[in-house]
PDB file of C-alpha atoms in Angstrom:
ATOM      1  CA  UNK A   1     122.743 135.661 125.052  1.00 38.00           C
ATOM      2  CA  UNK A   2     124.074 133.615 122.104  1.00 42.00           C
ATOM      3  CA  UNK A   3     123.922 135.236 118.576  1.00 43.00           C
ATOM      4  CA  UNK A   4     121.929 133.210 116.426  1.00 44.00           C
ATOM      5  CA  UNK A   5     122.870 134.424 112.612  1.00 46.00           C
ATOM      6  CA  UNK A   6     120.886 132.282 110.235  1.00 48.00           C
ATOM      7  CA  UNK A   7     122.644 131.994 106.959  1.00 46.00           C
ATOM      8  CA  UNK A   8     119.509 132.924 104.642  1.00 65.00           C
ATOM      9  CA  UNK A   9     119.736 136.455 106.280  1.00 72.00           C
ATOM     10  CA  UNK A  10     121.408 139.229 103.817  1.00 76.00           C
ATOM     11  CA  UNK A  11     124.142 140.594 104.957  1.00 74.00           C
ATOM     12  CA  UNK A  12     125.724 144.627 104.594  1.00 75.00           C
ATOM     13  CA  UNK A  13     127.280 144.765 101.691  1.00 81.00           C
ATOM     14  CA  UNK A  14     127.665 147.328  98.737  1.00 86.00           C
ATOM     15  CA  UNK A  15     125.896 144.753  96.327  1.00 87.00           C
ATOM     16  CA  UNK A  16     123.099 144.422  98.969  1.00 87.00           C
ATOM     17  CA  UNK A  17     123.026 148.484  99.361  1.00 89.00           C
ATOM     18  CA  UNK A  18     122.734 148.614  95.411  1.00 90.00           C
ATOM     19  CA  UNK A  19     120.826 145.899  94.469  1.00 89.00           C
ATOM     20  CA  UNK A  20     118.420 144.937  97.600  1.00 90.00           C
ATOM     21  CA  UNK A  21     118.524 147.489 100.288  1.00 95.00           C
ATOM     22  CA  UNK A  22     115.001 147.521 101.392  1.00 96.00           C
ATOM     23  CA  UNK A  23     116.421 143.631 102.997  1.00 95.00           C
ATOM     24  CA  UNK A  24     118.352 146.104 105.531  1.00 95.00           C
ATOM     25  CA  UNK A  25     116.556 149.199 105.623  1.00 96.00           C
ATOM     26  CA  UNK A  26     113.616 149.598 106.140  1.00 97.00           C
ATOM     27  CA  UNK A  27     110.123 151.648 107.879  1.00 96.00           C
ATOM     28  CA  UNK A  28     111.206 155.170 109.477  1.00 97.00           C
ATOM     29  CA  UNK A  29     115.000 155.226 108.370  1.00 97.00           C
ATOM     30  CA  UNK A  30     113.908 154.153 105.080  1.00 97.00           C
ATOM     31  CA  UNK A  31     111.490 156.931 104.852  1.00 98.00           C
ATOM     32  CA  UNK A  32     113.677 159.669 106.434  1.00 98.00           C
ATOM     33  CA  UNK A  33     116.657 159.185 104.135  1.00 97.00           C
ATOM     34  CA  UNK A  34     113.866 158.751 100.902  1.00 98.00           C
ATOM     35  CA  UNK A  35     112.095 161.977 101.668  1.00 98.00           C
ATOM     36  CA  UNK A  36     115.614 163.447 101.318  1.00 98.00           C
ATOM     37  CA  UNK A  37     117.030 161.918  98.582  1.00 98.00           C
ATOM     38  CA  UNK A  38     113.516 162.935  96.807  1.00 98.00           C
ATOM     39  CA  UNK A  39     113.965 166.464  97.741  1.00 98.00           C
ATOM     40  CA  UNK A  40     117.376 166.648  97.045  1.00 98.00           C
ATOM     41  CA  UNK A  41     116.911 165.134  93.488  1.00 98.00           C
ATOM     42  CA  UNK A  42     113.837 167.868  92.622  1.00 97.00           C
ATOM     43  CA  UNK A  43     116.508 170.531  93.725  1.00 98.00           C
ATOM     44  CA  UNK A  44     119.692 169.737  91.677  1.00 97.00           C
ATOM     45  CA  UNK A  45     116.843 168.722  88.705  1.00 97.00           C
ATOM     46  CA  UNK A  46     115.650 172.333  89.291  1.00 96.00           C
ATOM     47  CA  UNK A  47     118.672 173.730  87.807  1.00 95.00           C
ATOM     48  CA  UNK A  48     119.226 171.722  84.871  1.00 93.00           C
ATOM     49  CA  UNK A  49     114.780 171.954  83.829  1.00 93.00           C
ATOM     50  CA  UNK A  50     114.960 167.594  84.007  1.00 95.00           C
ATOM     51  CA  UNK A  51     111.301 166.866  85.299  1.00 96.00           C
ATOM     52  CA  UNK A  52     110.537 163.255  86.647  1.00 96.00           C
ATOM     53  CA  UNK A  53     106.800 164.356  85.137  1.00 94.00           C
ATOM     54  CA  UNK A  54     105.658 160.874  86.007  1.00 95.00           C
ATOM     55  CA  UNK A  55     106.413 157.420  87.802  1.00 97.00           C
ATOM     56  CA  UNK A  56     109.058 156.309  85.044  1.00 96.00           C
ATOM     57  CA  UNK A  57     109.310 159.851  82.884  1.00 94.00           C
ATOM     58  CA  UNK A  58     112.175 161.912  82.385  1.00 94.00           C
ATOM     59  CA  UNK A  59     112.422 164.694  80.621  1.00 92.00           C
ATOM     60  CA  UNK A  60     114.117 168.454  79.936  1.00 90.00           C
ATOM     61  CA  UNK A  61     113.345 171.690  79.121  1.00 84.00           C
ATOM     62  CA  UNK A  62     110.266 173.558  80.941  1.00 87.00           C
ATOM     63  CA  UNK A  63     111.245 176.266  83.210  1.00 91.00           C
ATOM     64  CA  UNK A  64     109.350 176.042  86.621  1.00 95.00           C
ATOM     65  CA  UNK A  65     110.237 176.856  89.994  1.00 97.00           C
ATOM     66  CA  UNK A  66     111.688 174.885  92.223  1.00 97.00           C
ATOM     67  CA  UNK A  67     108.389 173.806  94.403  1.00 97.00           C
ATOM     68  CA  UNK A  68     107.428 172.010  91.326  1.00 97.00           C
ATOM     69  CA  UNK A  69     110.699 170.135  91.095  1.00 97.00           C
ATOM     70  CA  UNK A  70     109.626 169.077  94.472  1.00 97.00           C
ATOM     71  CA  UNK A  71     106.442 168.765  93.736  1.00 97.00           C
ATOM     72  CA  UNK A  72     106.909 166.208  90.778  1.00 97.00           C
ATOM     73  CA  UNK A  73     108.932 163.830  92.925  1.00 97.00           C
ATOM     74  CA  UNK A  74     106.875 163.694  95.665  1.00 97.00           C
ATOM     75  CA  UNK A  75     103.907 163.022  93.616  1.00 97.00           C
ATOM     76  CA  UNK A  76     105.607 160.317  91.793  1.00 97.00           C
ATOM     77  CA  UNK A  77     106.038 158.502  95.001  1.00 98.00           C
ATOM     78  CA  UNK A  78     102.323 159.067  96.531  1.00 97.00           C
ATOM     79  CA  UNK A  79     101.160 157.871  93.165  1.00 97.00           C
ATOM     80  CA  UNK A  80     103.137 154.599  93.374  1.00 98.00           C
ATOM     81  CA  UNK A  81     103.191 153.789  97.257  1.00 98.00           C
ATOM     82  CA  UNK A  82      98.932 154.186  96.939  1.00 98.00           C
ATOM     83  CA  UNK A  83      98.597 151.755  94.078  1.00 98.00           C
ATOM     84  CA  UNK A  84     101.206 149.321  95.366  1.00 97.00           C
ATOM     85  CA  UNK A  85      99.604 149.772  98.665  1.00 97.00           C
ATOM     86  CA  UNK A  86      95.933 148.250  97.333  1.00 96.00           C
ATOM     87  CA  UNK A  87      97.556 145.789  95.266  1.00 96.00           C
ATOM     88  CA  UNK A  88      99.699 144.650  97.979  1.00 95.00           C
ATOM     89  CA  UNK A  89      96.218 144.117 100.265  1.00 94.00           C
ATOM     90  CA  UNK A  90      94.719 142.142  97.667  1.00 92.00           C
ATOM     91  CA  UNK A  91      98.051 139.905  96.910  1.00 93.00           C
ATOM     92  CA  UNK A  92      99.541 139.609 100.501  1.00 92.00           C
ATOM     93  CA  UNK A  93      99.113 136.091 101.885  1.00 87.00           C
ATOM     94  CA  UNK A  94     100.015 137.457 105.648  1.00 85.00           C
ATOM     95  CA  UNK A  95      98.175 140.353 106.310  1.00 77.00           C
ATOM     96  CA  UNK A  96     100.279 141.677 109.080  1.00 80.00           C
ATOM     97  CA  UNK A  97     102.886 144.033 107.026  1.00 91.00           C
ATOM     98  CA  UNK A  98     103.310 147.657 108.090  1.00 95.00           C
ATOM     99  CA  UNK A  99     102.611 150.426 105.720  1.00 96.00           C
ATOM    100  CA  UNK A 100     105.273 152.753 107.196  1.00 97.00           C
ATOM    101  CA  UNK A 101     107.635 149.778 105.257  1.00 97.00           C
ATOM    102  CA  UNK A 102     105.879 150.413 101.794  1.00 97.00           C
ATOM    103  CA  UNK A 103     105.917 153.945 102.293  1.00 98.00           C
ATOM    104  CA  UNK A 104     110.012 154.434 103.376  1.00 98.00           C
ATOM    105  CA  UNK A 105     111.082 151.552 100.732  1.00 98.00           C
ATOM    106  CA  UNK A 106     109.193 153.282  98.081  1.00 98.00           C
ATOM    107  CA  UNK A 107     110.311 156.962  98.910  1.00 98.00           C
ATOM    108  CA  UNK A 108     114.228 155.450  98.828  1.00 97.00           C
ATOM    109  CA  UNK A 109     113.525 153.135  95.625  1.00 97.00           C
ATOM    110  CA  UNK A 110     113.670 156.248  94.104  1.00 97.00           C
ATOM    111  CA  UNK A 111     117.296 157.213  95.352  1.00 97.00           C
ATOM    112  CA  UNK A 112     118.847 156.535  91.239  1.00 97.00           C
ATOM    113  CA  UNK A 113     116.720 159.362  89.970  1.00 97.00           C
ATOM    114  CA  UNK A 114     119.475 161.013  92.151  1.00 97.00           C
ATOM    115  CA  UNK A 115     121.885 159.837  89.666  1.00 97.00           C
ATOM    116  CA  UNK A 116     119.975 161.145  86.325  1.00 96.00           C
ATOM    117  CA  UNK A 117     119.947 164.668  88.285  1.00 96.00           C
ATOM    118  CA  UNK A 118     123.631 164.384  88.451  1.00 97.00           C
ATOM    119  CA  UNK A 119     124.664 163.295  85.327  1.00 96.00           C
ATOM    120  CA  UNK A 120     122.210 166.018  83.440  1.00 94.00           C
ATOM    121  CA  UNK A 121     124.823 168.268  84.900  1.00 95.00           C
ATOM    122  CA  UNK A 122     127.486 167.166  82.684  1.00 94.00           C
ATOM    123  CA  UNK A 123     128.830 169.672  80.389  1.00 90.00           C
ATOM    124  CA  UNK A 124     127.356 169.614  77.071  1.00 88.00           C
ATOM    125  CA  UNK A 125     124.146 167.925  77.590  1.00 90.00           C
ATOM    126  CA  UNK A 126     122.297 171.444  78.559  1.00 86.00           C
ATOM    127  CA  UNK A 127     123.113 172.989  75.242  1.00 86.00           C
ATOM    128  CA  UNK A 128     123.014 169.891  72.640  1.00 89.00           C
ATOM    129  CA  UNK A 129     119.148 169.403  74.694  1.00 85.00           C
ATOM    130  CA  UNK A 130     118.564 173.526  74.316  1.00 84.00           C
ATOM    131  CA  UNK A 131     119.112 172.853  70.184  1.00 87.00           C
ATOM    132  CA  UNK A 132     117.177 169.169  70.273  1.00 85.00           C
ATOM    133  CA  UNK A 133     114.495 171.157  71.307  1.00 82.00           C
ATOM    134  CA  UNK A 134     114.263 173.922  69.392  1.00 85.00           C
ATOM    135  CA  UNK A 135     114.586 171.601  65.987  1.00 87.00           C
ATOM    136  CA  UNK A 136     111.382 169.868  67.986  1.00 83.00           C
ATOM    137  CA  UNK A 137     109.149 173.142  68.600  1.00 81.00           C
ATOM    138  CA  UNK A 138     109.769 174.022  65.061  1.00 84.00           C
ATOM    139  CA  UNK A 139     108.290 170.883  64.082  1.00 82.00           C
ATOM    140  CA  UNK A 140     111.294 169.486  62.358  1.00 80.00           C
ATOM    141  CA  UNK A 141     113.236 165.778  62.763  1.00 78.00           C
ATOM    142  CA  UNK A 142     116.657 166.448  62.325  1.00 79.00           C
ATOM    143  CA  UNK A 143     119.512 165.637  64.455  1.00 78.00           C
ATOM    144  CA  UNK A 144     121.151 169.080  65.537  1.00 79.00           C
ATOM    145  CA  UNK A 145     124.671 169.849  64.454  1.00 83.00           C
ATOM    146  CA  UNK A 146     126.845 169.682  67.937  1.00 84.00           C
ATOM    147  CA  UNK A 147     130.401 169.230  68.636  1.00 88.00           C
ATOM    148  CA  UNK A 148     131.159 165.382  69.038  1.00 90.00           C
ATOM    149  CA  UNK A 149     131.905 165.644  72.915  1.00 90.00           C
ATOM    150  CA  UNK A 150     127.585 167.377  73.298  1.00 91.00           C
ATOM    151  CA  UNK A 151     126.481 164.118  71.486  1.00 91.00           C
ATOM    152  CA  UNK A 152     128.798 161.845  73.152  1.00 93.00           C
ATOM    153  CA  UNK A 153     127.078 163.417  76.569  1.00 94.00           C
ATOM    154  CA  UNK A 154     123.956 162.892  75.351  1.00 92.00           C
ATOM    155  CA  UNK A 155     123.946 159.345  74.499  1.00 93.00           C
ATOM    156  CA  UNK A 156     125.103 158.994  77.625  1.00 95.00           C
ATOM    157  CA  UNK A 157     123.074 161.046  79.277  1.00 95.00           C
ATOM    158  CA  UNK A 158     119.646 159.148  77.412  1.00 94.00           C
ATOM    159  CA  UNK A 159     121.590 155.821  78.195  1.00 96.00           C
ATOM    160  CA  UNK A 160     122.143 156.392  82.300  1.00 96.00           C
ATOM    161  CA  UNK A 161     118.526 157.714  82.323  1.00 96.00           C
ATOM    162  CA  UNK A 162     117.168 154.535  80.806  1.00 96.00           C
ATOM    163  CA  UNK A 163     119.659 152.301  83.255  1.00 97.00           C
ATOM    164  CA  UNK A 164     118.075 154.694  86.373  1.00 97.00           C
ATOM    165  CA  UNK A 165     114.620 154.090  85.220  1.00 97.00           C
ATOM    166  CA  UNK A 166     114.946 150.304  85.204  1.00 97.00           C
ATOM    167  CA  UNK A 167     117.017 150.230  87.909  1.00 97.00           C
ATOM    168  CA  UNK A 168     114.339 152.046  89.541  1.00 97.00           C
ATOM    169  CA  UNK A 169     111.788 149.264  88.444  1.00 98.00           C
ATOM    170  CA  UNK A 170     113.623 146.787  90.142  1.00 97.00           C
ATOM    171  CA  UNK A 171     113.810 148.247  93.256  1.00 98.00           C
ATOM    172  CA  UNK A 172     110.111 149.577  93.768  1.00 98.00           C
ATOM    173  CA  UNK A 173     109.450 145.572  92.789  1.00 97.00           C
ATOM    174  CA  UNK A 174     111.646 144.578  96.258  1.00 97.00           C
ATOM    175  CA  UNK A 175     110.175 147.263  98.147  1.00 97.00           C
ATOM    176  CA  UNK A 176     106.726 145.732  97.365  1.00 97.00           C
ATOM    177  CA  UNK A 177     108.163 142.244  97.499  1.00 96.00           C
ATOM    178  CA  UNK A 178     109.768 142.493 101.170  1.00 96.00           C
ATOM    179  CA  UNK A 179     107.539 145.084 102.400  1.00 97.00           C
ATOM    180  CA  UNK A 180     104.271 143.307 101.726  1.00 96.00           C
ATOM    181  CA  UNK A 181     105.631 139.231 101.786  1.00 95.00           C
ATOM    182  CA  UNK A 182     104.450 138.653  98.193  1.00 95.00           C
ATOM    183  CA  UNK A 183     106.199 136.089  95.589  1.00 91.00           C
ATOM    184  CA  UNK A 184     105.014 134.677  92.371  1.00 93.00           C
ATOM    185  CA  UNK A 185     103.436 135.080  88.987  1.00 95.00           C
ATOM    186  CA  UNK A 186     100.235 136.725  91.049  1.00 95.00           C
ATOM    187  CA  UNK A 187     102.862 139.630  92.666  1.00 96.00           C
ATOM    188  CA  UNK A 188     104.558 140.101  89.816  1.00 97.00           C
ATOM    189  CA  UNK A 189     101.136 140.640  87.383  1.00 97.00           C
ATOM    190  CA  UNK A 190      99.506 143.441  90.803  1.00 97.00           C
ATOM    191  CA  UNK A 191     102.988 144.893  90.288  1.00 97.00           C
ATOM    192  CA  UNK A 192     103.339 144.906  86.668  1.00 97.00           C
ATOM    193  CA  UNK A 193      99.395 146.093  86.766  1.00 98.00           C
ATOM    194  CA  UNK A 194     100.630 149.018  89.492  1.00 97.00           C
ATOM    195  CA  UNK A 195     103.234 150.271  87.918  1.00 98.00           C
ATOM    196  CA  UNK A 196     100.804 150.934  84.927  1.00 98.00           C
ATOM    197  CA  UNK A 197      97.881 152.374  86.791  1.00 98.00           C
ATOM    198  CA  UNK A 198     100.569 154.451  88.763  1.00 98.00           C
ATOM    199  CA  UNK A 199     102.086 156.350  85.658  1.00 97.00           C
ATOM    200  CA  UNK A 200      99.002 156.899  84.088  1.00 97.00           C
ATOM    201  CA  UNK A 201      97.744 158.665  87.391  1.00 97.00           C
ATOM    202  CA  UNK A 202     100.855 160.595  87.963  1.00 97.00           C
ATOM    203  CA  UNK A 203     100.726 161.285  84.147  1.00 96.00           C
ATOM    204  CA  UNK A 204      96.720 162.729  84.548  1.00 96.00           C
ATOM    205  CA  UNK A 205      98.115 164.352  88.520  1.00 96.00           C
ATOM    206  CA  UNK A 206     101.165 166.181  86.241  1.00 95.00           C
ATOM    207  CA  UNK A 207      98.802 167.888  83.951  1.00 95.00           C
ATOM    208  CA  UNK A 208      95.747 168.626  85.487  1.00 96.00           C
ATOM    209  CA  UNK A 209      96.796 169.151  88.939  1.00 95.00           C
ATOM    210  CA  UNK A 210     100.685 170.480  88.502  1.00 94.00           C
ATOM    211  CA  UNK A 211     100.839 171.901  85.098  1.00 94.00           C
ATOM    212  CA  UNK A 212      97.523 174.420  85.987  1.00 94.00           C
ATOM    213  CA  UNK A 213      99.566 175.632  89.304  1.00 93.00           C
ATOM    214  CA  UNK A 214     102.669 177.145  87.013  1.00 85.00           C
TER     215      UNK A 214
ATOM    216  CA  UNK B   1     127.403 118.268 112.587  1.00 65.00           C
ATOM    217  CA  UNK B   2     125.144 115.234 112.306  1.00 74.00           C
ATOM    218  CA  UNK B   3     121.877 116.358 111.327  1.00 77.00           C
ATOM    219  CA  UNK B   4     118.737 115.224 112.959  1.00 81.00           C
ATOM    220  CA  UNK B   5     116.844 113.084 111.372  1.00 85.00           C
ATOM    221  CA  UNK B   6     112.951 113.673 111.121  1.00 85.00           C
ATOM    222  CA  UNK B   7     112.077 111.488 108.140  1.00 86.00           C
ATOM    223  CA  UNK B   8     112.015 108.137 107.287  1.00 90.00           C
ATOM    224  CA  UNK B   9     114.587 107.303 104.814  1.00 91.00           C
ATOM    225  CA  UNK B  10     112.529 105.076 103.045  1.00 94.00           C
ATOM    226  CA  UNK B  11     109.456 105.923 102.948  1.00 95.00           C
ATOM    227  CA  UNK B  12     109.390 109.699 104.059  1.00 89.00           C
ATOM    228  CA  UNK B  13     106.929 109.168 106.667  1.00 88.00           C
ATOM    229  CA  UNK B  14     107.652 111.180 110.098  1.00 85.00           C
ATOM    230  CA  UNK B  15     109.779 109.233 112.790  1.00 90.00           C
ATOM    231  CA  UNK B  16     108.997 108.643 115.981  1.00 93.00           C
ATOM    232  CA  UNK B  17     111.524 108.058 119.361  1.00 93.00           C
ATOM    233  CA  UNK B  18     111.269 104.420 120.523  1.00 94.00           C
ATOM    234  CA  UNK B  19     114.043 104.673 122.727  1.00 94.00           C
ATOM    235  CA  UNK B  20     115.637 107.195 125.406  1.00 94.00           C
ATOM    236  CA  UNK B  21     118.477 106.645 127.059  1.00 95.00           C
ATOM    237  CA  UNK B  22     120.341 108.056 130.447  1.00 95.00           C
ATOM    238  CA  UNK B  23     124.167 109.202 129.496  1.00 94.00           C
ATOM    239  CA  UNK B  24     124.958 109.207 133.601  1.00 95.00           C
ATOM    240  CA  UNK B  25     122.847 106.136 135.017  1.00 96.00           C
ATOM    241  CA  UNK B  26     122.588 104.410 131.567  1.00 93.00           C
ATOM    242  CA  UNK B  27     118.602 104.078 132.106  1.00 96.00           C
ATOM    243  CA  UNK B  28     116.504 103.264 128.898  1.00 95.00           C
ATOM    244  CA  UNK B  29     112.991 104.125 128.648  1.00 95.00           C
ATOM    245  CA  UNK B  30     110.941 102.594 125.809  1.00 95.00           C
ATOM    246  CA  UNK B  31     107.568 103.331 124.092  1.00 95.00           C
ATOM    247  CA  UNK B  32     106.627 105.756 121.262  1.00 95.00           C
ATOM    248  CA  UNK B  33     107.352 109.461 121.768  1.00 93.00           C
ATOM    249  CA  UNK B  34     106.684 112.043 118.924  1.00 91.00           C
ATOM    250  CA  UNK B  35     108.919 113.958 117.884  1.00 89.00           C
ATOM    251  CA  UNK B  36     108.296 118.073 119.112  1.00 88.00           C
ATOM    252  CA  UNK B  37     107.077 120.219 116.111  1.00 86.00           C
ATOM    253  CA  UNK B  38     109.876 122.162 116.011  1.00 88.00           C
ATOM    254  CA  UNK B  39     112.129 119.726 115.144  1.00 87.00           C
ATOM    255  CA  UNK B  40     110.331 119.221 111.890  1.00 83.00           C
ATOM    256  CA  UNK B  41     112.021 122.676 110.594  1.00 88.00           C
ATOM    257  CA  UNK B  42     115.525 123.201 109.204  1.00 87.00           C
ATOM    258  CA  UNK B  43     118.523 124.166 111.447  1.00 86.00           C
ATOM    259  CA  UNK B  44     118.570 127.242 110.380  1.00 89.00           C
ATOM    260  CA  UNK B  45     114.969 127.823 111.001  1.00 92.00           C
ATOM    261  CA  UNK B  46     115.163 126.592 114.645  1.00 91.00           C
ATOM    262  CA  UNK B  47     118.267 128.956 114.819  1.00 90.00           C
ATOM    263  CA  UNK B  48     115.587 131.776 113.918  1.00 92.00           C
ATOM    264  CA  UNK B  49     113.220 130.501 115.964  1.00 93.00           C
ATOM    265  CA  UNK B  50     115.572 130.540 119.486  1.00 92.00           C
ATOM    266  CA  UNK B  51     117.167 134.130 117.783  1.00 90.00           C
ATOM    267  CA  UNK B  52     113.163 134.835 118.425  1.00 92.00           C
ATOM    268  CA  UNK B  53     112.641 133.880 121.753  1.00 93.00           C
ATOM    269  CA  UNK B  54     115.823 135.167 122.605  1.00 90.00           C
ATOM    270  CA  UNK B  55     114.805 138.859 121.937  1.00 91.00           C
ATOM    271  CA  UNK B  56     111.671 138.248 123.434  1.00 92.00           C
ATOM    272  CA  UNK B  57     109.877 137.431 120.779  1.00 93.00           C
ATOM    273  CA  UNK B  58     110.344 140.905 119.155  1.00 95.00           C
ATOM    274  CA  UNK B  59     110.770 141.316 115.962  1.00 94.00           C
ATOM    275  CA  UNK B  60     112.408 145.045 116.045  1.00 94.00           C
ATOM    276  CA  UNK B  61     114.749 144.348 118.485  1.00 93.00           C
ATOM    277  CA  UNK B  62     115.749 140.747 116.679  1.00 93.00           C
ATOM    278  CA  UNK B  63     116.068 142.912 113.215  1.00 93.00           C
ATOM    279  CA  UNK B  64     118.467 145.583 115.431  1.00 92.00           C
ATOM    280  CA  UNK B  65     120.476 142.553 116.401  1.00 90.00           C
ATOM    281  CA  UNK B  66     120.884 140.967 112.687  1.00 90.00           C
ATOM    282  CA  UNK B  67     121.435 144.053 111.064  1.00 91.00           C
ATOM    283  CA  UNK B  68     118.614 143.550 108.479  1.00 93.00           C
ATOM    284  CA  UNK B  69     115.646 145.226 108.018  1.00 96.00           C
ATOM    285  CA  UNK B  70     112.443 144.528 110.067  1.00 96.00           C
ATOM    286  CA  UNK B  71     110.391 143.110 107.027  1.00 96.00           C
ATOM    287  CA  UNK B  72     113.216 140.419 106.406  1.00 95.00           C
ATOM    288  CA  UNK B  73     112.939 139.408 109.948  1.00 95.00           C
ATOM    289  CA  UNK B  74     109.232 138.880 109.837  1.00 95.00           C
ATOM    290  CA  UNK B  75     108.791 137.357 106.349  1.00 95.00           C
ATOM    291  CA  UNK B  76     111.566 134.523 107.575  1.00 94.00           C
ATOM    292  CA  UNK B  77     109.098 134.370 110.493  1.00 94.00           C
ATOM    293  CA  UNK B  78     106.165 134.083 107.783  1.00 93.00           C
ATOM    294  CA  UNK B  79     108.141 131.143 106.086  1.00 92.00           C
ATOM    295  CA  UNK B  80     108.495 129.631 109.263  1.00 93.00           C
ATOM    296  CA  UNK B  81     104.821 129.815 109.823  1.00 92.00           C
ATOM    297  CA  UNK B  82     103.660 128.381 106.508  1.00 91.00           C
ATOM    298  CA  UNK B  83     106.728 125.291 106.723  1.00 90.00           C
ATOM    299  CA  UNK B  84     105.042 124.999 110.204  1.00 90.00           C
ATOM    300  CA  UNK B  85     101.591 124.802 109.308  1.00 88.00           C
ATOM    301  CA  UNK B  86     102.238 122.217 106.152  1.00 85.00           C
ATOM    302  CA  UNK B  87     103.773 119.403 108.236  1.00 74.00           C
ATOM    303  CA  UNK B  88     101.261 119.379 110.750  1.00 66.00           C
ATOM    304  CA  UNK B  89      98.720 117.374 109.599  1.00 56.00           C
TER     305      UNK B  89
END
């Protein structure tokens, strides 16, 4: 049989992993190693209190246990996958794509929240958080008094959470781009439009479905 | 490689073969043949399109064999369908 590679094909790179890996992954593998990388994010988030307490949200500091680290991710990604799901039905021009597709690309375009679990771990960032937040629940502004290397963390900490959360954006946007064939100003409004209608329903599922459980 | 041409230089309009000829016997045979749909699409799409009928027209086992996901293989077939449908007339 003669292999037939057409040029406009992507091909296995790392930049193709990083940037667009829903072009080689894809359906059930996609889903199997998304599931995972969900879990495992709610479980290292579970011991440093960061909740993903909504489609783009991160934050620290409530104490729960772990099933609602869990909980919060998986949610997240239901929330998400069922919006993106009806928009992409509305916006697809060829009717034929497989949900299984939107479901594992969307469970693995949340694989960087991996990476904001990680780096909450670094040293520093727990405690110059634990005194952000008690200047906050006394009702104060001020900027805590830390050693230089806490706030150093910090910044850094904030700053790889924003990168994660738009990195994040960009790759939910390919998984609903390949999975359901849509291009254009119309995909990118239904998408813009999900992502909206998504966080404000994992927003309302976090508090009156989650929160109440605790 | 020379690449076949489907389109009048001039005036963009689709060609048509006026004349086929035998390589061994050196036979010609005249009149006004048009040209098969296929060849309206790019090299690379009638690469994709024998890739496709090489795996039996399946679209899992061609994705398997590229190394890409199964999505990318069937929105290149989707591409191919809409170039497709806009040059027939």
């Amino acid at each position: 049989m003669t292999e037939t590679e057409s040029p406009k094909l992507p091909r296995k790179n790392l930049l193709t992993w990083l940037w667009n890996p829903f072009a080689v992954i894809a359906g059930g593998p996609a889903l199997a190693a998304g599931v995972l990388i969900i879990l495992a994010t709610g479980y290292l988030a579970s011991h440093t209190l960061t909740h993903f307490d909504g489609v783009l949200d991160t934050h620290v500091g409530l104490r729960a246990p772990l099933w609602f680290f869990l909980a919060e991710g998986i949610l997240n990604w239901l929330c998400l996958f069922i919006v993106l799901l009806f928009g992409g039905t509305i916006v697809a021009k060829h009717r034929s794509f497989r949900i299984i597709d939107l479901f594992g690309t969307q469970a693995l375009a949340r694989w960087p929240f991996l990476i904001t679990a990680l780096v909450t771990f670094l040293p520093g960032f727990k405690s110059f958080n634990a005194k952000l937040l008690t200047i906050v629940n006394q009702g104060k502004i001020a900027f805590p008094s830390a050693p230089a290397s806490e706030i150093i963390t910090f910044i850094f900490v904030t700053f790889m959470m924003i990168v994660v959360t738009v990195w994040f954006v960009a790759l939910a946007w390919k998984s609903f781009r390949i999975s359901c064939d849509v291009r254009g100003w119309k995909a990118i409004t239904v998408f813009t439009i999900g992502v909206i209608i998504a966080e404000v329903l994992s927003k309302l599922a976090f508090i009156f479905v989650l929160l109440p459980m605790l | 490689m020379i690449k076949f041409p489907t389109r009048c230089p001039s005036c963009n309009s689709g060609l048509v073969v006026r004349k086929l000829s035998c390589d061994h016997c050196e036979t010609e045979v005249g009149g006004t043949f048009p040209l098969p749909r296929l060849t309206g699409l790019s090299p690379d799409d009638q690469d994709f399109i024998l890739s496709f009928v090489e795996s039996s027209g399946s679209l899992k086992e061609m994705a398997t064999r590229l190394g890409v996901s199964y999505p990318t293989v069937r929105n290149r077939l989707n591409e191919i369908i809409d170039t497709l449908k806009e040059k027939t007339p």
